[in-house]
Amino acid sequence: MESKNYHEDLSHIRSMMERSSRFISLSGLSGVVAGLAAVAGAVYVYFVFQREGIDYFDGERNFFKPALVKELILIGTVILITAVLSGYIFTVNKSKKKGLKIWDATTKRLLITFAVPLVTGGFFCLGLLYHHLFVFVAPATLIFYGLALVSAERYTLTDIKYLGYCQIALGLISLFFPGWGLLFWTIGFGVLHIVYGLIMHKKYQ
């Protein structure tokens, strides 16, 4: 009996330490929604290309007009906002169910750690756009997003680093296939998010 109580106490202490040092309220469903939004956005972009007379899958390198690039940036912004809002909503709901605070010192550390590579990548991509190096934008977003996930692993679920590694690898591979950024972007932000979200939902729900 004493041994059982001892192990229960250790388990309780371990759980308390994890809650105080890691943000564990990330919802797998938010990843699924973000992935679906990315896939929907990619499909919409494909039809935008068709409207502009661009056959994306003809194997040719495509060069985009400035007006089209602005429209693509707008679509990407809408997808980003959708993903962030869904993540916030699902995370708040999960935190309430578990009786955890959503905003504390751990959350601040997580956001800062996540934001540094992400913001750096954002400015890097703006530089690519400024110099009309559009084919490298998709690889760059995947790589810097992956780096942000790996960095954030220190303050949240450790599983998130594996998603980060996949994003980085996908971004590096896409560097050697210029013109196919939409396809790699769809796999990275769409398919991988959906798969990761479903796994996390099943594992931690």
Short mmCIF file of C-alpha atoms in Angstrom, two decimals:
data_model
loop_
_atom_site.label_atom_id
_atom_site.label_comp_id
_atom_site.label_asym_id
_atom_site.label_seq_id
_atom_site.Cartn_x
_atom_site.Cartn_y
_atom_site.Cartn_z
CA MET A 1 0.00 0.00 0.00
CA GLU A 2 2.80 2.40 0.94
CA SER A 3 4.61 1.58 -2.32
CA LYS A 4 1.44 2.35 -4.29
CA ASN A 5 1.01 5.69 -2.54
CA TYR A 6 4.68 6.47 -3.14
CA HIS A 7 4.34 5.92 -6.88
CA GLU A 8 1.12 7.95 -6.99
CA ASP A 9 2.86 10.83 -5.21
CA LEU A 10 5.75 10.70 -7.67
CA SER A 11 3.33 10.69 -10.58
CA HIS A 12 1.48 13.68 -9.12
CA ILE A 13 4.72 15.60 -8.55
CA ARG A 14 5.89 14.81 -12.09
CA SER A 15 2.57 16.05 -13.48
CA MET A 16 2.81 19.29 -11.48
CA MET A 17 6.36 19.90 -12.67
CA GLU A 18 5.32 19.32 -16.28
CA ARG A 19 2.43 21.75 -15.95
CA SER A 20 4.67 24.42 -14.48
CA SER A 21 7.46 24.07 -17.07
CA ARG A 22 5.58 23.18 -20.26
CA PHE A 23 2.53 24.48 -22.08
CA ILE A 24 0.52 21.26 -22.48
CA SER A 25 -2.81 22.64 -23.67
CA LEU A 26 -2.06 22.55 -27.39
CA SER A 27 -4.97 20.92 -29.18
CA GLY A 28 -4.52 18.37 -31.93
CA LEU A 29 -7.76 19.54 -33.50
CA SER A 30 -6.26 22.98 -34.08
CA GLY A 31 -3.59 21.31 -36.21
CA VAL A 32 -6.27 19.51 -38.20
CA VAL A 33 -8.18 22.75 -38.84
CA ALA A 34 -4.97 24.55 -39.82
CA GLY A 35 -4.12 21.75 -42.22
CA LEU A 36 -7.58 21.78 -43.79
CA ALA A 37 -7.37 25.56 -44.20
CA ALA A 38 -4.00 25.19 -45.93
CA VAL A 39 -5.30 22.50 -48.30
CA ALA A 40 -8.39 24.58 -49.09
CA GLY A 41 -6.17 27.59 -49.75
CA ALA A 42 -3.90 25.56 -52.02
CA VAL A 43 -6.88 24.33 -54.05
CA TYR A 44 -8.10 27.91 -54.37
CA VAL A 45 -4.65 29.02 -55.54
CA TYR A 46 -4.65 26.25 -58.14
CA PHE A 47 -7.86 27.64 -59.62
CA VAL A 48 -6.37 31.14 -59.49
CA PHE A 49 -3.48 29.82 -61.57
CA GLN A 50 -5.93 28.34 -64.07
CA ARG A 51 -7.70 31.68 -64.25
CA GLU A 52 -4.38 33.30 -65.11
CA GLY A 53 -3.66 30.70 -67.80
CA ILE A 54 -1.01 28.92 -65.72
CA ASP A 55 -0.95 25.13 -65.91
CA TYR A 56 0.80 24.37 -62.64
CA PHE A 57 1.37 20.67 -63.34
CA ASP A 58 2.81 21.01 -66.85
CA GLY A 59 6.33 20.72 -65.46
CA GLU A 60 7.39 24.19 -66.57
CA ARG A 61 8.76 26.90 -64.29
CA ASN A 62 6.16 29.59 -63.85
CA PHE A 63 6.81 33.30 -63.43
CA PHE A 64 4.16 35.34 -61.65
CA LYS A 65 3.10 38.92 -62.24
CA PRO A 66 3.29 41.34 -59.27
CA ALA A 67 -0.53 41.52 -59.07
CA LEU A 68 -0.73 37.73 -58.80
CA VAL A 69 1.97 37.67 -56.13
CA LYS A 70 -0.02 40.19 -54.07
CA GLU A 71 -3.13 38.01 -54.39
CA LEU A 72 -1.17 34.95 -53.28
CA ILE A 73 0.16 36.86 -50.26
CA LEU A 74 -3.41 37.85 -49.37
CA ILE A 75 -4.58 34.24 -49.60
CA GLY A 76 -1.66 33.14 -47.43
CA THR A 77 -2.52 35.81 -44.85
CA VAL A 78 -6.14 34.63 -44.67
CA ILE A 79 -4.96 31.03 -44.15
CA LEU A 80 -2.56 32.17 -41.42
CA ILE A 81 -5.28 34.11 -39.60
CA THR A 82 -7.64 31.12 -39.83
CA ALA A 83 -4.99 28.79 -38.42
CA VAL A 84 -4.08 31.14 -35.55
CA LEU A 85 -7.71 31.76 -34.58
CA SER A 86 -8.58 28.07 -34.65
CA GLY A 87 -5.49 27.27 -32.60
CA TYR A 88 -6.41 29.90 -30.03
CA ILE A 89 -10.04 28.74 -29.75
CA PHE A 90 -9.21 25.04 -29.41
CA THR A 91 -6.38 25.74 -26.98
CA VAL A 92 -8.56 27.94 -24.75
CA ASN A 93 -11.26 25.26 -24.66
CA LYS A 94 -8.75 22.54 -23.79
CA SER A 95 -7.20 24.71 -21.06
CA LYS A 96 -10.62 25.33 -19.49
CA LYS A 97 -11.44 21.62 -19.49
CA LYS A 98 -8.15 20.81 -17.75
CA GLY A 99 -8.40 23.77 -15.38
CA LEU A 100 -5.11 25.26 -16.60
CA LYS A 101 -4.13 28.88 -17.10
CA ILE A 102 -3.58 29.73 -20.74
CA TRP A 103 -1.42 32.78 -20.01
CA ASP A 104 1.51 32.41 -17.63
CA ALA A 105 5.30 32.59 -17.62
CA THR A 106 5.58 29.33 -19.57
CA THR A 107 3.26 30.63 -22.29
CA LYS A 108 5.33 33.80 -22.61
CA ARG A 109 8.56 31.81 -22.94
CA LEU A 110 6.91 29.54 -25.51
CA LEU A 111 5.70 32.45 -27.64
CA ILE A 112 9.06 34.22 -27.54
CA THR A 113 10.97 31.06 -28.43
CA PHE A 114 8.54 30.33 -31.25
CA ALA A 115 8.42 33.90 -32.54
CA VAL A 116 12.17 34.53 -32.95
CA PRO A 117 12.78 32.11 -35.87
CA LEU A 118 9.28 32.74 -37.24
CA VAL A 119 9.63 36.54 -37.37
CA THR A 120 13.17 36.18 -38.74
CA GLY A 121 11.80 33.94 -41.46
CA GLY A 122 9.03 36.43 -42.18
CA PHE A 123 11.52 39.24 -42.83
CA PHE A 124 13.68 36.87 -44.87
CA CYS A 125 10.68 36.04 -47.07
CA LEU A 126 9.91 39.74 -47.48
CA GLY A 127 13.45 40.14 -48.75
CA LEU A 128 12.92 37.34 -51.24
CA LEU A 129 9.71 38.98 -52.45
CA TYR A 130 11.45 42.35 -52.74
CA HIS A 131 14.11 40.82 -54.98
CA HIS A 132 11.48 38.83 -56.93
CA LEU A 133 12.92 35.50 -55.80
CA PHE A 134 9.43 34.02 -55.54
CA VAL A 135 10.45 30.38 -56.03
CA PHE A 136 12.34 30.40 -52.73
CA VAL A 137 9.48 31.74 -50.60
CA ALA A 138 7.77 28.36 -50.09
CA PRO A 139 11.01 26.57 -49.07
CA ALA A 140 11.89 29.43 -46.72
CA THR A 141 8.50 29.41 -44.99
CA LEU A 142 8.72 25.66 -44.43
CA ILE A 143 12.28 25.80 -43.11
CA PHE A 144 11.81 28.72 -40.71
CA TYR A 145 8.46 27.36 -39.50
CA GLY A 146 10.12 24.03 -38.81
CA LEU A 147 12.91 25.77 -36.89
CA ALA A 148 10.28 27.62 -34.84
CA LEU A 149 8.56 24.34 -33.94
CA VAL A 150 11.81 22.67 -32.92
CA SER A 151 12.71 25.68 -30.76
CA ALA A 152 9.27 25.75 -29.13
CA GLU A 153 9.50 22.07 -28.16
CA ARG A 154 11.39 23.10 -25.03
CA TYR A 155 8.25 24.66 -23.56
CA THR A 156 5.45 22.47 -24.91
CA LEU A 157 4.71 18.90 -26.03
CA THR A 158 7.90 17.19 -27.17
CA ASP A 159 6.07 15.62 -30.13
CA ILE A 160 5.97 18.99 -31.86
CA LYS A 161 9.66 18.75 -32.71
CA TYR A 162 8.98 15.84 -35.07
CA LEU A 163 6.57 18.01 -37.05
CA GLY A 164 9.33 20.63 -37.10
CA TYR A 165 11.91 18.18 -38.43
CA CYS A 166 9.52 17.13 -41.21
CA GLN A 167 8.87 20.76 -42.17
CA ILE A 168 12.60 21.53 -42.30
CA ALA A 169 13.34 18.43 -44.40
CA LEU A 170 10.50 19.22 -46.78
CA GLY A 171 11.68 22.82 -47.14
CA LEU A 172 15.26 21.74 -47.90
CA ILE A 173 14.06 19.24 -50.50
CA SER A 174 11.85 21.85 -52.16
CA LEU A 175 14.91 24.08 -52.69
CA PHE A 176 15.96 21.68 -55.43
CA PHE A 177 12.57 21.76 -57.16
CA PRO A 178 11.89 25.44 -57.90
CA GLY A 179 8.44 26.12 -59.29
CA TRP A 180 6.81 23.36 -57.24
CA GLY A 181 6.49 25.42 -54.08
CA LEU A 182 2.71 25.16 -53.92
CA LEU A 183 2.87 21.37 -53.88
CA PHE A 184 5.49 21.26 -51.10
CA TRP A 185 3.66 24.00 -49.21
CA THR A 186 0.42 21.98 -49.38
CA ILE A 187 2.16 18.86 -48.08
CA GLY A 188 3.92 20.73 -45.28
CA PHE A 189 1.25 23.09 -43.99
CA GLY A 190 -1.69 20.96 -45.09
CA VAL A 191 -1.11 17.21 -45.01
CA LEU A 192 1.52 17.14 -42.25
CA HIS A 193 -0.61 19.36 -40.01
CA ILE A 194 -3.64 17.13 -40.47
CA VAL A 195 -1.68 13.94 -39.76
CA TYR A 196 0.09 15.50 -36.75
CA GLY A 197 -3.17 16.94 -35.40
CA LEU A 198 -4.98 13.59 -35.61
CA ILE A 199 -2.09 11.79 -33.88
CA MET A 200 -1.93 14.38 -31.08
CA HIS A 201 -5.70 14.38 -30.63
CA LYS A 202 -5.73 10.60 -30.26
CA LYS A 203 -2.69 10.58 -27.98
CA TYR A 204 -3.58 13.39 -25.56
CA GLN A 205 -7.35 13.78 -25.73
#
